[in-house]
XYZ file of C-alpha atoms in Angstrom:
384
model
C 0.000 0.000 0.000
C 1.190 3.553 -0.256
C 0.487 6.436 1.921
C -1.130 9.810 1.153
C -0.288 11.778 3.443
C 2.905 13.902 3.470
C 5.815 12.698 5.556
C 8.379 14.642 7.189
C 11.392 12.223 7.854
C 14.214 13.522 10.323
C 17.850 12.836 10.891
C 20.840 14.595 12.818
C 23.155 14.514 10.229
C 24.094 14.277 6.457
C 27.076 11.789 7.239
C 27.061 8.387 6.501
C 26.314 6.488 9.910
C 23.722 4.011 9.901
C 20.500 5.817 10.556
C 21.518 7.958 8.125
C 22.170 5.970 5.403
C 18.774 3.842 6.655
C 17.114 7.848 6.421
C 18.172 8.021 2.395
C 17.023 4.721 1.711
C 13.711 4.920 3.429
C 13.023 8.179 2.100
C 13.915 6.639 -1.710
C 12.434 3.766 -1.475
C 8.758 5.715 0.122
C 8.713 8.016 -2.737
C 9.545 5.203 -5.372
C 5.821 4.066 -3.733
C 3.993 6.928 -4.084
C 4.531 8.771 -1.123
C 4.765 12.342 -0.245
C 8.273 12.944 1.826
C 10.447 15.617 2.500
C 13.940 15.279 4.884
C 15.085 16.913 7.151
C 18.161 17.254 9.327
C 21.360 19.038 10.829
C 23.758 20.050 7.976
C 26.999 21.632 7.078
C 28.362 24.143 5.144
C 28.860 22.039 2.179
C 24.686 21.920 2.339
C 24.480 18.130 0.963
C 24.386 14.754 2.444
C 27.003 12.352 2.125
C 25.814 11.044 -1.310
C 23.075 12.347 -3.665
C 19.587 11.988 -3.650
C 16.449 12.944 -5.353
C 14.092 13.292 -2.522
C 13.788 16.732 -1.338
C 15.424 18.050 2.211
C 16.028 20.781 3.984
C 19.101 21.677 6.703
C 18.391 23.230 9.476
C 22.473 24.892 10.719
C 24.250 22.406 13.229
C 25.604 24.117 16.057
C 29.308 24.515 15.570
C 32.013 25.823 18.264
C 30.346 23.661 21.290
C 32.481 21.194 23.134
C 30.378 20.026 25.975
C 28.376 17.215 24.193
C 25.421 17.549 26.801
C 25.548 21.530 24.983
C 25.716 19.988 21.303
C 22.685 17.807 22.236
C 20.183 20.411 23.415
C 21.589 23.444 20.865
C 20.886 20.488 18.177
C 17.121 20.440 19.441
C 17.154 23.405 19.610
C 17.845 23.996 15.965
C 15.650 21.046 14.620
C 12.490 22.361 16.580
C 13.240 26.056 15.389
C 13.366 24.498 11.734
C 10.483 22.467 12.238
C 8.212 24.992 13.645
C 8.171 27.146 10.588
C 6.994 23.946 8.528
C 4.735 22.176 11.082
C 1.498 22.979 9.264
C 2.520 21.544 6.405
C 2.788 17.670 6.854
C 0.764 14.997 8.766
C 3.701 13.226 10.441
C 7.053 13.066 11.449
C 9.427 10.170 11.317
C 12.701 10.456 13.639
C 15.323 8.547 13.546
C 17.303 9.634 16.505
C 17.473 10.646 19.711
C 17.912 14.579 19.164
C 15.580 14.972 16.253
C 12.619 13.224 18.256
C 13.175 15.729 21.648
C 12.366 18.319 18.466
C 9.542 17.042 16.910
C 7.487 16.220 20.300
C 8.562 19.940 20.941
C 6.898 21.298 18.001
C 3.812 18.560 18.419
C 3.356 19.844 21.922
C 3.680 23.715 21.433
C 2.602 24.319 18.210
C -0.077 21.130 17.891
C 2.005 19.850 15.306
C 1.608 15.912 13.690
C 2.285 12.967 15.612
C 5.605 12.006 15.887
C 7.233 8.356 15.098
C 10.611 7.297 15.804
C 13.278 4.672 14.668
C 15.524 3.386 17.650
C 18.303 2.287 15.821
C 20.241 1.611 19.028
C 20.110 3.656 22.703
C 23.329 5.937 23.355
C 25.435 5.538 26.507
C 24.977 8.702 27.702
C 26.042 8.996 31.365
C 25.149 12.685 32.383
C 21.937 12.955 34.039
C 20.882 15.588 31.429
C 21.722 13.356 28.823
C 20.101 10.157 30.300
C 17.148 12.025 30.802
C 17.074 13.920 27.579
C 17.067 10.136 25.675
C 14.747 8.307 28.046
C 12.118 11.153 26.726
C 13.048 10.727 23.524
C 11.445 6.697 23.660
C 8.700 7.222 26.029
C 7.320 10.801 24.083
C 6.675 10.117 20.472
C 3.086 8.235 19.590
C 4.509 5.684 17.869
C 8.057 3.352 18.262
C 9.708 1.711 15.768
C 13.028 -0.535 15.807
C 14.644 -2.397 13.256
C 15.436 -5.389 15.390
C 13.289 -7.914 17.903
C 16.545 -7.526 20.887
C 15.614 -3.803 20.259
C 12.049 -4.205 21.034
C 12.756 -6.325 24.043
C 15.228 -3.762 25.247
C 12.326 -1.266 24.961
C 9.389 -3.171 26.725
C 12.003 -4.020 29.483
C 14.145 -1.178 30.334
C 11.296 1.615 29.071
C 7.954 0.166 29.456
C 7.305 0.682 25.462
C 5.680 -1.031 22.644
C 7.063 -1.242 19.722
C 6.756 -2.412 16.210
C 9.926 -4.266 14.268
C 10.447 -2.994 10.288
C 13.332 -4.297 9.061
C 16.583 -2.740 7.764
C 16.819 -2.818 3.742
C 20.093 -3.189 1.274
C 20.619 -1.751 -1.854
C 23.339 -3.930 -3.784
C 23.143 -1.559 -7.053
C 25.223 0.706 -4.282
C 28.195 -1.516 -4.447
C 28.604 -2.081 -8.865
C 32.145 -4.490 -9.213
C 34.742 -2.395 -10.152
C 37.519 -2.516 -13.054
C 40.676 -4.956 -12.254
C 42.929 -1.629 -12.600
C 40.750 0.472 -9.864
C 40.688 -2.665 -7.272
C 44.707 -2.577 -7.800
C 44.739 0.873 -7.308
C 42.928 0.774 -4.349
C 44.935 -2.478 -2.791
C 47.902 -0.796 -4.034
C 47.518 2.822 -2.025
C 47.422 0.661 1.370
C 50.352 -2.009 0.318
C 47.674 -4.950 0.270
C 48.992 -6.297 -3.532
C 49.987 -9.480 -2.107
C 48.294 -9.435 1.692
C 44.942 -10.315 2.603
C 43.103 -7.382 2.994
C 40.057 -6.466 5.266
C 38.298 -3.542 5.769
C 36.099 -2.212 9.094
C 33.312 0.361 8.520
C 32.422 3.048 11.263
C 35.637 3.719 12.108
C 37.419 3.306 15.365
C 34.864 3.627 18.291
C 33.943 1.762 21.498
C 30.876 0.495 19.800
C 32.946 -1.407 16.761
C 34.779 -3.286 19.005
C 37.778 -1.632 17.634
C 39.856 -2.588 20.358
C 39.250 -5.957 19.972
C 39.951 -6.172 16.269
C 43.138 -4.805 17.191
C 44.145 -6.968 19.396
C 42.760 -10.060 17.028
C 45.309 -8.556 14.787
C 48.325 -8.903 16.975
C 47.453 -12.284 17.715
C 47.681 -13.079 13.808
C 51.139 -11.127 13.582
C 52.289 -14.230 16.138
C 51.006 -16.659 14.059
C 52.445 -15.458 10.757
C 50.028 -13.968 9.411
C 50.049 -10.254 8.110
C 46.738 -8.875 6.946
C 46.370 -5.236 5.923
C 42.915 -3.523 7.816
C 41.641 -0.736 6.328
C 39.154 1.027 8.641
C 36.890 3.063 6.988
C 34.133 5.993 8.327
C 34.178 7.706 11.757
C 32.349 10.647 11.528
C 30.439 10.553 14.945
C 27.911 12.950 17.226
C 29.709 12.238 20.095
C 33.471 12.258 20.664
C 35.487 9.222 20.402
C 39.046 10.699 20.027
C 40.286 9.623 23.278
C 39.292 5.934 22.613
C 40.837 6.501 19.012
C 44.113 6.994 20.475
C 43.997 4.641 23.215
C 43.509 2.228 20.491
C 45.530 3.361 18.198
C 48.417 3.487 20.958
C 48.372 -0.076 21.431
C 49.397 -1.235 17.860
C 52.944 -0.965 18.714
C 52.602 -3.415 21.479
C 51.074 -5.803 19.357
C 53.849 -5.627 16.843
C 51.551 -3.855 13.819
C 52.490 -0.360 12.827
C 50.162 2.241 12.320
C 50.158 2.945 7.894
C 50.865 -0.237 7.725
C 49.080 -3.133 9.167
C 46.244 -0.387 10.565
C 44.891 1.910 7.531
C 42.479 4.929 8.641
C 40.662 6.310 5.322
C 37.795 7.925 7.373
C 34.951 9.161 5.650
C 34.649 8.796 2.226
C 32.402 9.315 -0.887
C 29.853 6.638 -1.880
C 31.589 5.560 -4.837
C 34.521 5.225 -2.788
C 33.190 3.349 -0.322
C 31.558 1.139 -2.798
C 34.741 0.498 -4.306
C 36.350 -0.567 -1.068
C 33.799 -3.217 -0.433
C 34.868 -4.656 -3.783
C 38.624 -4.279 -3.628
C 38.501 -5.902 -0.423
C 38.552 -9.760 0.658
C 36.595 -9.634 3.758
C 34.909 -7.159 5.881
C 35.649 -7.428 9.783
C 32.682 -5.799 12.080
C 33.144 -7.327 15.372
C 30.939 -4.775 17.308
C 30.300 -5.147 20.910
C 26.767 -3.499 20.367
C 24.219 -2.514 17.476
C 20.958 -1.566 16.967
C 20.875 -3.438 13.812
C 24.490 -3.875 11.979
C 23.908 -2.795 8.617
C 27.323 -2.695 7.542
C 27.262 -6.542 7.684
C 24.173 -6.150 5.164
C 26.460 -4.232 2.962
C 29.392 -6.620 3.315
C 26.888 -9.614 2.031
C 25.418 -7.210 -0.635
C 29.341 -6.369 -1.806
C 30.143 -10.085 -1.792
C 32.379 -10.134 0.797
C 32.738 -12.835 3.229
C 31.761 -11.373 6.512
C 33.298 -11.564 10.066
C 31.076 -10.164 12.969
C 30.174 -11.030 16.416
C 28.261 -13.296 18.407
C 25.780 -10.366 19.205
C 21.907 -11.182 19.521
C 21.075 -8.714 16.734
C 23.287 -10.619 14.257
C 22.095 -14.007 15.012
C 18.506 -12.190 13.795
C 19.714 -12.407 10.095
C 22.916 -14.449 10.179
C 24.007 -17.850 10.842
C 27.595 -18.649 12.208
C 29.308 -20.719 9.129
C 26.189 -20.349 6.797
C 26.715 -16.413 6.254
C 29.101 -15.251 8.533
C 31.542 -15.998 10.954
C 30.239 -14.877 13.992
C 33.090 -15.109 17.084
C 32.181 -14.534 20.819
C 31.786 -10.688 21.324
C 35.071 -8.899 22.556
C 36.969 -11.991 22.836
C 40.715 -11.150 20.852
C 41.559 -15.063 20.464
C 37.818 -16.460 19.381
C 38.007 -13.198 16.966
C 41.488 -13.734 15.468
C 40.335 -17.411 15.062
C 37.488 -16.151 12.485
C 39.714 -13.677 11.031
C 42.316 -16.710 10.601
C 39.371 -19.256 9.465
C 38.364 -16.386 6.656
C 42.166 -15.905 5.578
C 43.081 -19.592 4.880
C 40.192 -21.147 4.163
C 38.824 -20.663 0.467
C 36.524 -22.746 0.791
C 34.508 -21.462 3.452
C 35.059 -17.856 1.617
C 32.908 -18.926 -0.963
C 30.228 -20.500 1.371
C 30.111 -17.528 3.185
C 29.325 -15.426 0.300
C 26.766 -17.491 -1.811
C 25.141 -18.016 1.913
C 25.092 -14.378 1.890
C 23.438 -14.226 -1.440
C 20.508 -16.032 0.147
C 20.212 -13.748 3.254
C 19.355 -10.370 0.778
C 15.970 -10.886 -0.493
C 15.140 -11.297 3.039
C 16.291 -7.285 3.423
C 14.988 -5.389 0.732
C 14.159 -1.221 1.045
C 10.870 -1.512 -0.886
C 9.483 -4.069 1.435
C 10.806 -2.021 4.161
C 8.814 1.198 2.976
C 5.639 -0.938 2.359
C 5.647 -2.138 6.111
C 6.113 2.040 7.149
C 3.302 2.976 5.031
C 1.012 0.423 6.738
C 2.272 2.000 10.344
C 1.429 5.497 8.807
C -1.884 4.827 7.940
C -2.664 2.900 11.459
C -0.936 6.140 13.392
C -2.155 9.487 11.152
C -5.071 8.180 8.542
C -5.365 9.867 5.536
């Protein structure tokens, strides 16, 4: 079914971090069914998002200069409702997908009796001042309607919140990764010396949540055993601050005998074409994260072809199967993680399993049945 009423969708950034990139793809994938939407979100000076798209948006200014995080999270409200209030008669809901853009749309449903207000939780932030905490626990309990894109989310909610909450799966797009040429995956192998090394890559850059530390250390333990793979990490633009972490992590490479340029590659963000082209210049994508609301990335790694190596996470085991479609090691555990990483290097064999099991896993995770299931909550919250 499609939807006629007009949608207003809302993000926090134009970066390419999971909601985000779930924000594009919804948005797409709604309008390719008929339905009215319009984004919006926090954006920079360049006045785009990370990659183009033909639905229409609008960005609001993201507050610049602040350091206090607890400051950046309110002024961002602050911004979003301001935005939103000038537009609030002209659309019969708004979707969030995050924390700060929800706070704003309540706001603007409660002061200016604007449209009722859904929102995506993609995962719940480990905020720890009591601002903060307080700020994200209205966030869940405030809008009329809940979404999450996976069934340890919703339990997370109904146990920890006291919430309902319906589950609409994530999507992939595998037109976003094409093959590329034989001379541009040299190139690309070539920049980070992985000619003749095995090369993986890890999207989202370094951060608590990606279980970077762990990788790291997986990575020393394969350095004892011989073996010399290249990592390339890729992404890292993040709301909050992670630079400490960064170099904590980052300061233990020499420790475990890999050098930094070297054996530990940090691209950060990079275009969409880019990106695509690193999923298909790669041999395997490592995403051993600790937590997730959903792990798209590993959805992209199956869509690129890539044999994946994750985690033993709940959320994973939702949509992969340790040795079918994925390796999936106990979560933050170096040795059972270097083990995978190992398994994946030596093992053709289970390469290719991994990859034609991951062929089977993407019709299960498509964007158009993904925007069919929203239009059917639309209807049920604002009817049209």
């Amino acid at each position: 079914m499609s939807y006629r009423g007009r949608v207003g969708l809302l993000t926090y950034s134009t970066k390419p971090r999971g909601g985000v990139v779930h924000t594009l793809a919804l948005a797409e994938a709604l309008v390719a069914a008929g339905v009215d939407v319009h984004i919006f979100a926090l954006g920079g000076e360049d006045g785009a998002f990370f990659r183009d798209t033909q639905v229409p948006f609008t960005l609001f200014p993201a507050p610049s200069g602040i350091d206090s995080l607890e400051e950046k999270v309110f002024a961002s409200v602050d911004s979003i409702a301001t935005g939103l209030a000038g537009v609030v008669d002209e659309f019969d809901l708004f979707h969030s997908q995050d924390c700060i853009s929800a706070r704003a749309a309540t706001r603007i449903r409660d002061e200016k009796a604007g449209p009722p207000v859904l929102r995506t939780v993609h995962h719940v932030d480990d905020f720890t001042t009591p601002a903060l905490i307080d700020c994200q626990r209205k966030a869940i309990i405030e809008p009329d309607h809940l979404l999450v894109v996976s069934e340890q989310w919703r339990g997370i909610l109904r146990e920890e919140y006291g919430v309902t909450a319906d589950v609409v799966r994530n999507g992939v797009d595998p037109s976003r990764f094409p093959p590329v040429t034989a001379q541009r995956r040299a190139e690309l192998r070539a920049s980070v010396g992985a000619e003749d090394r095995f090369l993986f890559i890890s999207v989202g850059g370094i951060e608590p949540r990606k279980g970077s530390k762990t990788l790291f250390e997986a990575l020393g333990l394969l350095r004892d055993r011989g073996l010399r793979p290249v990592l390339v990490v890729l992404g890292g633009h993040s709301f909050q601050d992670y630079e400490a972490y960064r170099r904590e992590a980052l300061a233990m490479l020499p420790d475990l005998g890999l050098e930094l340029g070297t054996d530990v590659i940090g691209v950060g963000t990079v275009s969409e074409d880019v990106l695509g082209a690193w999923y298909r210049s790669a041999d395997a994508l490592a995403f051993p994260s600790v937590k997730e609301g959903f792990g798209l990335v590993a959805l992209e790694g199956l869509a690129a072809g890539l044999p994946v190596v994750a985690s033993d996470l709940p959320v994973f085991r939702e949509f992969l199967t340790d040795g079918r479609d994925a390796l999936l090691p106990a979560v933050g555990e170096p040795t059972a993680l270097a083990d995978a990483l190992e398994r994946v290097m030596t093992d053709e064999r289970l390469r290719s399993t991994l990859v034609a099991g991951g062929h089977t896993v993407l019709p299960s995770f498509t964007w158009s049945a993904s925007a069919a299931r929203h239009a059917e909550i639309y209807q049920a919250v604002r009817p049209i």
